[in-house]
mmCIF file of C-alpha atoms in Angstrom:
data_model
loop_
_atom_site.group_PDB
_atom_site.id
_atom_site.type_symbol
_atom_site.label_atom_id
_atom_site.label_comp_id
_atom_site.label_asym_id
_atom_site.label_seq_id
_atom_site.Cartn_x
_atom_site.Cartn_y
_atom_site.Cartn_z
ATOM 1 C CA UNK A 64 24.445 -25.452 4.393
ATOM 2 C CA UNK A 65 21.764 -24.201 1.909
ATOM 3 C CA UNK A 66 20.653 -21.098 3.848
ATOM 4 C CA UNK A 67 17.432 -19.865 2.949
ATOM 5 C CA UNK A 68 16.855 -18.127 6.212
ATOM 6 C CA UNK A 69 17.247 -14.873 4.460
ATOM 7 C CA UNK A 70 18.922 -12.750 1.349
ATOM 8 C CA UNK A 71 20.834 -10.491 4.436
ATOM 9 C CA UNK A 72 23.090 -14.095 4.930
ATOM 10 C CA UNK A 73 25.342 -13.244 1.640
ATOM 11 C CA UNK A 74 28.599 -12.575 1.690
ATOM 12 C CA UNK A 75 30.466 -10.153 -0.547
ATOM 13 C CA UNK A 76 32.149 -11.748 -3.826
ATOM 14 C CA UNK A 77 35.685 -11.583 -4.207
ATOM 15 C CA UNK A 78 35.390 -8.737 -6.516
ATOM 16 C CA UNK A 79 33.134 -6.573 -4.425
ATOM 17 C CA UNK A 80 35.977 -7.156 -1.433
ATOM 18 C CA UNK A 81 38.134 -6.314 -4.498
ATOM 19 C CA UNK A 82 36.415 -2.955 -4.758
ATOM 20 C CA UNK A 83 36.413 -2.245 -0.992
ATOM 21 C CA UNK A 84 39.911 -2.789 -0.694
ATOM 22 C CA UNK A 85 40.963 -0.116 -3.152
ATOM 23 C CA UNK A 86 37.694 2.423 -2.450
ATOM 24 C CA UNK A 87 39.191 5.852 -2.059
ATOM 25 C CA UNK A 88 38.016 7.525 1.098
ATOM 26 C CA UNK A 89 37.542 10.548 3.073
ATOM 27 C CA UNK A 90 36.028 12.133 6.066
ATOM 28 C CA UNK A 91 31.997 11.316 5.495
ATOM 29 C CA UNK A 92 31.074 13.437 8.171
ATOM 30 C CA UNK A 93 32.209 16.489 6.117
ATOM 31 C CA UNK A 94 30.814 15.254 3.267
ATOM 32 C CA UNK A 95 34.605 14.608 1.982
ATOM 33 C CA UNK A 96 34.535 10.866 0.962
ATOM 34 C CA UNK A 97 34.420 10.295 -2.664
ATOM 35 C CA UNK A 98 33.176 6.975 -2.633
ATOM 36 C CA UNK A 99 30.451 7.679 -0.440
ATOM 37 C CA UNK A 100 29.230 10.555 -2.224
ATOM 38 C CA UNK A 101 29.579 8.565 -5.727
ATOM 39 C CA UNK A 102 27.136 6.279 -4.170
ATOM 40 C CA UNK A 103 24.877 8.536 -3.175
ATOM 41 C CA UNK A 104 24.655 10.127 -6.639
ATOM 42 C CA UNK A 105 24.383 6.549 -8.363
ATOM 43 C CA UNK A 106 21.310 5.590 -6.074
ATOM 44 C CA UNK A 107 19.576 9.246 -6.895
ATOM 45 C CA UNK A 108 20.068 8.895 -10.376
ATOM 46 C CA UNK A 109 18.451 5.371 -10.306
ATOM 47 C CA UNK A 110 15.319 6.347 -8.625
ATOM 48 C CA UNK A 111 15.054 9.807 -10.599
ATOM 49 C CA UNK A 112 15.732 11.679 -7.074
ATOM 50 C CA UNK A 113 18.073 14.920 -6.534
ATOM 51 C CA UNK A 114 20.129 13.228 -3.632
ATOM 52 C CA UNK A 115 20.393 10.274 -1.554
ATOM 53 C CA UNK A 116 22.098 9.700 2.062
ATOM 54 C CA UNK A 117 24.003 6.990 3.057
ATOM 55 C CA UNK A 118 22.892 4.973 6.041
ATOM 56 C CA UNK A 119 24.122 1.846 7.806
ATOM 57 C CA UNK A 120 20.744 -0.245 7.830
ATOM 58 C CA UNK A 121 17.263 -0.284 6.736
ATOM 59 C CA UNK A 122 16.076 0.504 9.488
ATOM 60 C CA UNK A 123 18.061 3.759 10.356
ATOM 61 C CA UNK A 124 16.517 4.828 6.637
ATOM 62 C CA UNK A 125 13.165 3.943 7.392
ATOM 63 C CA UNK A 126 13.280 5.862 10.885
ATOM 64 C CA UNK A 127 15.017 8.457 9.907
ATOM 65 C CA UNK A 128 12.226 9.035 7.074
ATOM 66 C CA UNK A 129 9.839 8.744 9.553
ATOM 67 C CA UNK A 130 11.425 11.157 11.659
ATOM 68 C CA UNK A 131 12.303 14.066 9.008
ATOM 69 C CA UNK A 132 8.467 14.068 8.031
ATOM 70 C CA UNK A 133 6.718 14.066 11.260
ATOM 71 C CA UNK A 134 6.187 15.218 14.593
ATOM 72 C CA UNK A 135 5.771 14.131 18.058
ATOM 73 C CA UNK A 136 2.065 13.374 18.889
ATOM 74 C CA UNK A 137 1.138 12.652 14.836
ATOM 75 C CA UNK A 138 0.530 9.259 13.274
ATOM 76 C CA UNK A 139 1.576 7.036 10.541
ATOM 77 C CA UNK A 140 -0.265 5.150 8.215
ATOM 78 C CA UNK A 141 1.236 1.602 7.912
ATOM 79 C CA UNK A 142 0.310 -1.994 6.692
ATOM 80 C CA UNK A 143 0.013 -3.899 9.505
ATOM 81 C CA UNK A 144 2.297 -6.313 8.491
ATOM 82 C CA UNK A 145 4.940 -4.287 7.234
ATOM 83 C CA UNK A 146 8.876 -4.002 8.322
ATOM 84 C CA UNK A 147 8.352 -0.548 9.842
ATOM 85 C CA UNK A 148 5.306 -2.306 12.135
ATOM 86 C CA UNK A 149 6.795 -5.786 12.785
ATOM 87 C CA UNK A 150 10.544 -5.663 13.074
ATOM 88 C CA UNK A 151 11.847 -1.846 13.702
ATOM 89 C CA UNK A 152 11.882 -2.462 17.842
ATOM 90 C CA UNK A 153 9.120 0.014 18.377
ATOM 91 C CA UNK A 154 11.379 2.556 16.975
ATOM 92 C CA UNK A 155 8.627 4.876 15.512
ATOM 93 C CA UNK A 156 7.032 5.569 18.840
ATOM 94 C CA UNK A 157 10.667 5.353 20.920
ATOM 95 C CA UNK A 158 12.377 7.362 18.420
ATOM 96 C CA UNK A 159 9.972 10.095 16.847
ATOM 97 C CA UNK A 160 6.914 9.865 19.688
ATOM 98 C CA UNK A 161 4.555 9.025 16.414
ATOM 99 C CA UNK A 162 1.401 5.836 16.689
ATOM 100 C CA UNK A 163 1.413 3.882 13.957
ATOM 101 C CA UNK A 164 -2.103 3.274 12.496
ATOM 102 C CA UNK A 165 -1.673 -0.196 11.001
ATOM 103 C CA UNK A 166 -4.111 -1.246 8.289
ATOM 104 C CA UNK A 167 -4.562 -5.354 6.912
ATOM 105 C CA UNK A 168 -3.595 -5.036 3.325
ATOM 106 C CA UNK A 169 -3.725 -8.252 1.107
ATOM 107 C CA UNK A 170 -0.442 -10.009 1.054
ATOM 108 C CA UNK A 171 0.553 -6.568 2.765
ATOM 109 C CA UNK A 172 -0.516 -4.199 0.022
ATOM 110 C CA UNK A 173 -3.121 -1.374 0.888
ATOM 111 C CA UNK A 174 -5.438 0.218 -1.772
ATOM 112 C CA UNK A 175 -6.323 3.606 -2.138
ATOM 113 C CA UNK A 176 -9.391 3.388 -0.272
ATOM 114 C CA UNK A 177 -8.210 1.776 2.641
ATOM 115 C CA UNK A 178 -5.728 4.630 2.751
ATOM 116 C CA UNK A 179 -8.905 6.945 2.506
ATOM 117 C CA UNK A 180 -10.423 5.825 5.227
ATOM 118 C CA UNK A 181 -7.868 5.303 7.563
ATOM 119 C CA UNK A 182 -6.317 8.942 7.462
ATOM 120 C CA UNK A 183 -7.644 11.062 10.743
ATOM 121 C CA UNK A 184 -10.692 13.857 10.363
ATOM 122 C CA UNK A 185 -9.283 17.558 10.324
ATOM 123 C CA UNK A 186 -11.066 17.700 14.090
ATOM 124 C CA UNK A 187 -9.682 18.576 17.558
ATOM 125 C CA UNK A 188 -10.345 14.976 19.070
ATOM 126 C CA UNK A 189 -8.485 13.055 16.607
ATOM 127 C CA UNK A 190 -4.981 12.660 16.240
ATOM 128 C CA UNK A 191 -3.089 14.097 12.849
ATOM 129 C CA UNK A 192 -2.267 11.793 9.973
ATOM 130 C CA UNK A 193 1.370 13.028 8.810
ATOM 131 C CA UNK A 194 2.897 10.487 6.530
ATOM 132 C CA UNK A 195 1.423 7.240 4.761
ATOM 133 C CA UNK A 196 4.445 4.528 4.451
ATOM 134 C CA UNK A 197 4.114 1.703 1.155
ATOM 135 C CA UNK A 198 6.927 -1.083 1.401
ATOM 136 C CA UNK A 199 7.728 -2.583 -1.957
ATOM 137 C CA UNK A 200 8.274 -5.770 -2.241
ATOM 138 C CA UNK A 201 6.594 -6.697 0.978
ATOM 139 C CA UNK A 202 8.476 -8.932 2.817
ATOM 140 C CA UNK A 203 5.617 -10.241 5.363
ATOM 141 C CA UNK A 204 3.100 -10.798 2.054
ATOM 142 C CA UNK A 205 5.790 -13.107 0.516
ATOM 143 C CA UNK A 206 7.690 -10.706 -1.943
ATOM 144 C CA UNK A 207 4.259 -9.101 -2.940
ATOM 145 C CA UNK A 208 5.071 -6.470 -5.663
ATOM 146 C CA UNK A 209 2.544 -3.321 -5.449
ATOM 147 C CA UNK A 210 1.255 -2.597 -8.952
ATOM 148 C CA UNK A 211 2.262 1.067 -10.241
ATOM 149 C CA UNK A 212 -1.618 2.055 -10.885
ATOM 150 C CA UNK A 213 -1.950 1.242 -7.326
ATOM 151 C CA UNK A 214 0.697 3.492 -6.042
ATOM 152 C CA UNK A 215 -0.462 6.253 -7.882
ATOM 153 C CA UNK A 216 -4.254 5.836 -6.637
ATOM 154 C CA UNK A 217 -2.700 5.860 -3.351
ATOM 155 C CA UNK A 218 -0.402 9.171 -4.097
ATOM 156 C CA UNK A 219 -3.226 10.937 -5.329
ATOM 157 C CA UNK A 220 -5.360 10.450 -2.065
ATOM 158 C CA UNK A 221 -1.998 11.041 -0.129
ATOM 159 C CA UNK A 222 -1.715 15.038 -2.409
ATOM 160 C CA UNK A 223 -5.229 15.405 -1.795
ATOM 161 C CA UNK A 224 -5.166 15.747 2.038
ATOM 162 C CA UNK A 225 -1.902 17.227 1.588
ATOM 163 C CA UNK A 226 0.292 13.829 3.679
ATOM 164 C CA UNK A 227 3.823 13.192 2.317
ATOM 165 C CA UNK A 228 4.596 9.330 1.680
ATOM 166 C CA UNK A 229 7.664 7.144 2.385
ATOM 167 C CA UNK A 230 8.926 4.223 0.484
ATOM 168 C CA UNK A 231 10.324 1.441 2.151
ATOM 169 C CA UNK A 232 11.901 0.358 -0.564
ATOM 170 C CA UNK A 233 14.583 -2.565 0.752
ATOM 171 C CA UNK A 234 13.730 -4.796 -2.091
ATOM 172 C CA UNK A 235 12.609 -2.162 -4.516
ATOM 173 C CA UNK A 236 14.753 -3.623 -7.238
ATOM 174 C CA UNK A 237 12.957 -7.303 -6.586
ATOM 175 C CA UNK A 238 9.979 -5.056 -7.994
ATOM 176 C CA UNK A 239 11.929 -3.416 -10.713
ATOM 177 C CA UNK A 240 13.150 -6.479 -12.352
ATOM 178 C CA UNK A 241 10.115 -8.648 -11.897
ATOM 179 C CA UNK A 242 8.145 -5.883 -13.987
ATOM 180 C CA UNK A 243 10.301 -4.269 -15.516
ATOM 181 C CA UNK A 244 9.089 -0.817 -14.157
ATOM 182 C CA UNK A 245 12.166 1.613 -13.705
ATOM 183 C CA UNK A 246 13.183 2.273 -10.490
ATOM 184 C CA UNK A 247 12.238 5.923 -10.780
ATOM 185 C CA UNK A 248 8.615 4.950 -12.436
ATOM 186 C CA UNK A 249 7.854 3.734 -8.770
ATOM 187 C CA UNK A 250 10.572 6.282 -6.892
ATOM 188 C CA UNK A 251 8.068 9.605 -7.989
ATOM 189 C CA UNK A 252 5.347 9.212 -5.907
ATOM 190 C CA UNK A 253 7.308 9.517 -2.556
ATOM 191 C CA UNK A 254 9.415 12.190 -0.957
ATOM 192 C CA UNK A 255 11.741 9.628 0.361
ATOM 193 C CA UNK A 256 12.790 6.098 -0.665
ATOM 194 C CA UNK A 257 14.746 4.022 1.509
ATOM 195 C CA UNK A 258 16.258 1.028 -0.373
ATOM 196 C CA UNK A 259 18.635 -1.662 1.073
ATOM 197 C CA UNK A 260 22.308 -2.789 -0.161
ATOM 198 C CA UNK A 261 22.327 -5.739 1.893
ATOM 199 C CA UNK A 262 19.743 -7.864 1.144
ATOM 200 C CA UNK A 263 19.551 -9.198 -2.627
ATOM 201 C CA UNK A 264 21.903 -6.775 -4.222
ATOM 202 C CA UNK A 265 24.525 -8.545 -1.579
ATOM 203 C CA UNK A 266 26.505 -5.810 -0.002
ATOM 204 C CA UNK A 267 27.786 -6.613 3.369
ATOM 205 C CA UNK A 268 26.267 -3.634 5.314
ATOM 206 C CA UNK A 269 24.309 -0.224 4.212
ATOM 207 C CA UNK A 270 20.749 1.242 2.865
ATOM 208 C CA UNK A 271 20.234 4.951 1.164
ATOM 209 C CA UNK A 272 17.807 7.368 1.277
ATOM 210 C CA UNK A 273 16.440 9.464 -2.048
ATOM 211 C CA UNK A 274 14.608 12.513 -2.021
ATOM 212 C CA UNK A 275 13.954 15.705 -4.176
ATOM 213 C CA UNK A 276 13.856 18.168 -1.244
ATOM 214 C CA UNK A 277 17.436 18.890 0.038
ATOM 215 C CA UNK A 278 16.142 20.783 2.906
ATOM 216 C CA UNK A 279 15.019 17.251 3.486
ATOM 217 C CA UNK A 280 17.929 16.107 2.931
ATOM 218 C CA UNK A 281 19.521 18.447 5.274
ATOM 219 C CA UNK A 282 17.552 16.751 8.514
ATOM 220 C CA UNK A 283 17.815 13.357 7.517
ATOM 221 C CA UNK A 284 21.564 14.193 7.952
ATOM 222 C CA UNK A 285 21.195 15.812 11.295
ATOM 223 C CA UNK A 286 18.953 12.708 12.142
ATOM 224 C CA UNK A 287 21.280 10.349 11.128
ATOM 225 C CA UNK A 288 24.206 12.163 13.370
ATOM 226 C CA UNK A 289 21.237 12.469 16.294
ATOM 227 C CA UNK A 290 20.781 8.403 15.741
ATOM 228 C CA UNK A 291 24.008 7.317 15.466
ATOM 229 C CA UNK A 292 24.449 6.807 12.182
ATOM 230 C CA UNK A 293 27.072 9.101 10.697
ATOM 231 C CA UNK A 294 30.116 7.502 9.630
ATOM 232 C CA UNK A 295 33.353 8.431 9.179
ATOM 233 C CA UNK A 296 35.611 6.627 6.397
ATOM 234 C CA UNK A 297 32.568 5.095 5.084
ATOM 235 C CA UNK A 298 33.721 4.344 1.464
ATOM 236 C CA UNK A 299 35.155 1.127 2.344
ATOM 237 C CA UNK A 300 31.275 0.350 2.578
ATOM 238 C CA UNK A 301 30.229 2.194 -0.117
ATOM 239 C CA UNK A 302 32.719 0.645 -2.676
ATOM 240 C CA UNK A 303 30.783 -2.729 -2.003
ATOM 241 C CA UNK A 304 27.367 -0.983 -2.682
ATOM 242 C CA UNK A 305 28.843 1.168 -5.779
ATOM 243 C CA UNK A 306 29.895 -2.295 -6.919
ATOM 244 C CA UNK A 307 25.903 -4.510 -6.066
ATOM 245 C CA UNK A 308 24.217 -1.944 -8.178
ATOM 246 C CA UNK A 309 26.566 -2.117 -10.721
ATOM 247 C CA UNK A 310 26.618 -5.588 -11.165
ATOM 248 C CA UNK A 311 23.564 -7.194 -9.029
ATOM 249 C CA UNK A 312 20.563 -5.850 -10.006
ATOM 250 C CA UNK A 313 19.747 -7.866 -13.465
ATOM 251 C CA UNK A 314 20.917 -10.759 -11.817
ATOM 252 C CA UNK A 315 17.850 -11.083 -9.165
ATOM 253 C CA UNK A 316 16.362 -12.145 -11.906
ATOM 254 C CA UNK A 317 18.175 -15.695 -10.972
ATOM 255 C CA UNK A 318 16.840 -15.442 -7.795
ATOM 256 C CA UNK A 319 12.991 -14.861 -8.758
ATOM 257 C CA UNK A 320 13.467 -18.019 -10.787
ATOM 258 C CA UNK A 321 14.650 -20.216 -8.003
ATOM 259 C CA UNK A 322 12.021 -19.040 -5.865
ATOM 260 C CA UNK A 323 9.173 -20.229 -8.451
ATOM 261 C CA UNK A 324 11.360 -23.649 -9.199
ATOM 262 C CA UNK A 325 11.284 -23.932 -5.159
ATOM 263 C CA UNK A 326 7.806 -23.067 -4.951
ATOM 264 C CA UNK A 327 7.041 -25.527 -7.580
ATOM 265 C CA UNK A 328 8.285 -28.412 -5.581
ATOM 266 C CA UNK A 329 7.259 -27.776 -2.239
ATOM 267 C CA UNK A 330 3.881 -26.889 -3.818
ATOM 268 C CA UNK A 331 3.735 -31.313 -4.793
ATOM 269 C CA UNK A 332 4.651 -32.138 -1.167
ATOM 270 C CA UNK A 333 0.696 -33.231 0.300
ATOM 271 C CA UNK A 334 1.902 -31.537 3.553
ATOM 272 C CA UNK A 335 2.610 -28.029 2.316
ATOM 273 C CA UNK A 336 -0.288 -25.591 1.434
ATOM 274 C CA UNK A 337 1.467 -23.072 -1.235
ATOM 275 C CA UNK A 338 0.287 -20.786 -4.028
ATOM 276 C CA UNK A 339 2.835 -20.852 -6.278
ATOM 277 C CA UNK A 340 0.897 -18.001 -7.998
ATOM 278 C CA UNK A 341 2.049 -15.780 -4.610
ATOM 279 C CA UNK A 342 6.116 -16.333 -5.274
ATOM 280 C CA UNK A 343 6.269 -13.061 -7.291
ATOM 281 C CA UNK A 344 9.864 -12.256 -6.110
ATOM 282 C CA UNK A 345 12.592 -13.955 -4.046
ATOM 283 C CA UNK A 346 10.294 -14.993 -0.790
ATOM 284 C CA UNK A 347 8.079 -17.992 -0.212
ATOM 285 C CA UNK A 348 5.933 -18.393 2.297
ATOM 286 C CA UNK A 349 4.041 -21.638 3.204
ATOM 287 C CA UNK A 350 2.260 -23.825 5.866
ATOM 288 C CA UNK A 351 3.080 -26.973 6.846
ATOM 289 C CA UNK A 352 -0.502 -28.993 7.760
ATOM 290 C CA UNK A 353 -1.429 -32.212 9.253
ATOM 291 C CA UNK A 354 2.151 -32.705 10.488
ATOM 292 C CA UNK A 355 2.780 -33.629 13.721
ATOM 293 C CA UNK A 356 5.885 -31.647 14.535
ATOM 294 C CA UNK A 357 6.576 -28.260 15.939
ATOM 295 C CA UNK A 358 7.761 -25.068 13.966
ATOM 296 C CA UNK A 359 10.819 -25.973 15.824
ATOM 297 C CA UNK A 360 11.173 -29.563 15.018
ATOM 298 C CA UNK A 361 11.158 -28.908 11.480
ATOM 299 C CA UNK A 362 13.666 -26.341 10.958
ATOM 300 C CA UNK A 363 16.050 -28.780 13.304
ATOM 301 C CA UNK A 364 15.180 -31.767 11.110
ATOM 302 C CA UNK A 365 15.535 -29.264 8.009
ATOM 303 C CA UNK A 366 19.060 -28.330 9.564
ATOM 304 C CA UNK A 367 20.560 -31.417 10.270
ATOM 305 C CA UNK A 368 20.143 -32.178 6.928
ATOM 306 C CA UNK A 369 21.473 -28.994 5.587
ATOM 307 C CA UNK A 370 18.863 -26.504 4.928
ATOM 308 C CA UNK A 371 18.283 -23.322 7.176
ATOM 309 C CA UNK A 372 15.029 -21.891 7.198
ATOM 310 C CA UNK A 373 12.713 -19.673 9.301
ATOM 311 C CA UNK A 374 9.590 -20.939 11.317
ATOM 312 C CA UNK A 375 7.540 -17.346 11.322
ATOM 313 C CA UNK A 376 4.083 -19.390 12.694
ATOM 314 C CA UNK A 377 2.245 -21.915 14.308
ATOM 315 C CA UNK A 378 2.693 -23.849 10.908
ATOM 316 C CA UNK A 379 4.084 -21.403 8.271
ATOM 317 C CA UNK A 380 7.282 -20.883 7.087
ATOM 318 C CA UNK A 381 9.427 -18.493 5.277
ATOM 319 C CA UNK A 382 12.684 -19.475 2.441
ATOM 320 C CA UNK A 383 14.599 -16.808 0.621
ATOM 321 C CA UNK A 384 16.467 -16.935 -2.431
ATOM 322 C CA UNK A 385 19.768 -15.564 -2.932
ATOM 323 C CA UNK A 386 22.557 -14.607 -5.250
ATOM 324 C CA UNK A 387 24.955 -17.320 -2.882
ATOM 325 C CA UNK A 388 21.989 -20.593 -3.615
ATOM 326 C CA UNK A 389 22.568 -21.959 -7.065
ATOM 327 C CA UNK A 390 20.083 -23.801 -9.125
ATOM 328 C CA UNK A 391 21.832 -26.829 -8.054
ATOM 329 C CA UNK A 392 21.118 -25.902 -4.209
ATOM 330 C CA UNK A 393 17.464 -25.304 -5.096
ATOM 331 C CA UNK A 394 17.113 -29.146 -6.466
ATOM 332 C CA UNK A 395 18.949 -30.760 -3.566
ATOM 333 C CA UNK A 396 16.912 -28.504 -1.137
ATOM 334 C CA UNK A 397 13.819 -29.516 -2.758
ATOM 335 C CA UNK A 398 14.770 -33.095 -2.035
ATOM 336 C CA UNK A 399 15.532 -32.394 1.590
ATOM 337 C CA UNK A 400 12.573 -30.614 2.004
ATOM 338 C CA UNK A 401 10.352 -33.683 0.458
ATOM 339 C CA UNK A 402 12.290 -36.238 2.510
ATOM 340 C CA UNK A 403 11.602 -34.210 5.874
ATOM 341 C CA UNK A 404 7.733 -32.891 5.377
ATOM 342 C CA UNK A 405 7.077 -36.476 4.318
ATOM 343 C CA UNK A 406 7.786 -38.351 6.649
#
C-alpha cells in the first residue's frame, strides 16, 4: 500500500529501533531518566527555549499549554480550523473549562487584525481573552506555512493587551525547512511551543513542550501527572525522538518535493480542482468535481488499487507525504490516482 492517509502512519527505521533498544533509562517521574532529559534539552536548544517537557501526544502538549496559561471561565483565541478546534475531543472546554473563540483565517492563518478584533473588551459583560493559539504548518489549510512578519504583527498585538500565545507547533520543522527560518526565529514569540515527534520527523510516539518560564514549566509537569501523562521509563521513547531530530529534519525536504511532484499530477487530472501554488509543505488538499462517486467510493476504488487516502468533504480530499513514500511511490500513485478519477 502507498499510504498517504497521513505522516503519523511511519514506522521507526531500523536504526531509530536501534537507538531505542540501547537508550539508557531511568525513573522520568523523578526527573532521573537520562534519555528523556537529553531530549528535552535537544528540543529547547532548537527552538532557543530554557526547557522543554516530554509528552506522549500532541494533543496532551497542546492541552496542557492551554491549561498552564488559563483559567476556568476565560477564552481562547483559535483559527477555526485549527487542530486545537477540530480534532482535540472538546478537550479545551472538558479539560480547562475555557470557550474557544474560533476565527476563519485564510488557508487557516489569522492576521494581526483579525486577532485585534477578536480579543474581548476589558468590560464586566464580556468574557476574558487569556491566550491566542497560532498552529504552524496548518494542517486543515493544506501545510500553510505562517510568514515570520506575520507572527510578529500578531505577537505585538498579543504584548499589547498583555495575552500570552501558544504554538502548536506539530509540523514546525515542515516550516523551518521550507523557509529556511530557524526553529527559534519562529519559537520567540510564544511562551510555549508544542512540536510533534511523530508525524514527519517519524518517531513512533511523543511531542515536547518549550518554554522560557520554568515556573511554567513547573505546572505543565503537574498537568501532565493531573492528565495522565507522566511516564515512567520513558527513554525507550525518547531514544527514537533523540534519534528523528538528529537525523530527520533536513530530510522533509524529500517530502515537500513529493508533495509538489503529486500536486503536479493530480493538478492535469480534468476532475481534480488543485492549486499547486497551495502545496507549501507535505499536505495536499483537493476536490474531486463532476464525478459521480461518493467520498467513500473513491478512497475504496483508490484502495483496492493500493493507495490510502482520506475523504475530509463532500468532494475534497487530503494526501500526505512521508519519509516511508519514495519518489517511485509518488509516480505509481499518480497513475492510480489518474486511472481512478478518470474514469
Amino acid at each position: 500500500m502507498i499510504d498517504l492517509r497521513s505522516d503519523t502512519v511511519t514506522r521507526p527505521s531500523q536504526a531509530m529501533r536501534d537507538a531505542m533498544a540501547c537508550a539508557t533509562v531511568g525513573d522520568d517521574v523523578y526527573g532521573e531518566d537520562p534519555t528523556v532529559n537529553r531530549l528535552q534539552d535537544m528540543l529547547a536548544a532548537l527552538l532557543g527555549k530554557t526547557a522543554a517537557l516530554f509528552v506522549p501526544s500532541g494533543t496532551m502538549a497542546n492541552q496542557l499549554s492551554i491549561r498552564a496559561q488559563t483559567q476556568p471561565g476565560q477564552e481562547v483565541i483559535v483559527e477555526s480550523t485549527a487542530h486545537i478546534v477540530r480534532y482535540e475531543q472538546g478537550a479545551a472546554a472538558a479539560l480547562s473549562g475555557v470557550q474557544l473563540h474560533g476565527v476563519r483565517g485564510e488557508r487557516g492563518l489569522l492576521t494581526a487584525e483579525q486577532v485585534e478584533t477578536a480579543i474581548r473588551p476589558n468590560d464586566p459583560h464580556t468574557i476574558p481573552t487569556a491566550l491566542i493559539c497560532l498552529e504552524n504548518t496548518h494542517n486543515s489549510g493544506g501545510g500553510s506555512i505562517y510568514p515570520l512578519p506575520t507572527i510578529e504583527a500578531i505577537r505585538s498585538v498579543a504584548q499589547r493587551h498583555g495575552i500570552p500565545m501558544h504554538l502548536d507547533g506539530a509540523r514546525l520543522f515542515n516550516a523551518v525547512v521550507a523557509t529556511g527560518v530557524s526553529a527559534a526565529d519562529y519559537a520567540q514569540h510564544f511562551e510555549t511551543v508544542s512540536v510533534c515527534l511523530s508525524k514527519g520527523l517519524g518517531a513512533p510516539v511523543g511531542s515536547l513542550i518549550a518554554t522560557n518560564d520554568l515556573t511554567l514549566l513547573g505546572k505543565l509537569r503537574r498537568f501532565r501527572r493531573m492528565y495522565g501523562g507522566a511516564m515512567r521509563q520513558a527513554g525507550i521513547l525518547a531514544a527514537a525522538g533523540m534519534y528523528a531530530l538528529e537525523h530527520n529534519i533536513a530530510r522533509l525536504k524529500e517530502d515537500h518535493e513529493h508533495a509538489n511532484r503529486l500536486a503536479q499530477i493530480l493538478h492535469k487530472i480534468p476532475s481534480v480542482a488543485l492549486n499547486p501554488a497551495h502545496v507549501e509543505t507535505n499536505i495536499i488538499l483537493f476536490d474531486v468535481k463532476n464525478n459521480d462517486h461518493s467520498p467513500a467510493e473513491i478512497v475504496a476504488a483508490l484502495k483496492q488499487e493500493g493507495v490510502l487516502i482520506n475523504a475530509i468533504g463532500r468532494r475534497s480530499f487530503r494526501a500526505v507525504t512521508h519519509l516511508d513514500i519514495s519518489g517511485g511511490g509518488i509516480e505509481e500513485a499518480g497513475h492510480i490516482f489518474t486511472a481512478i478519477l478518470t474514469r
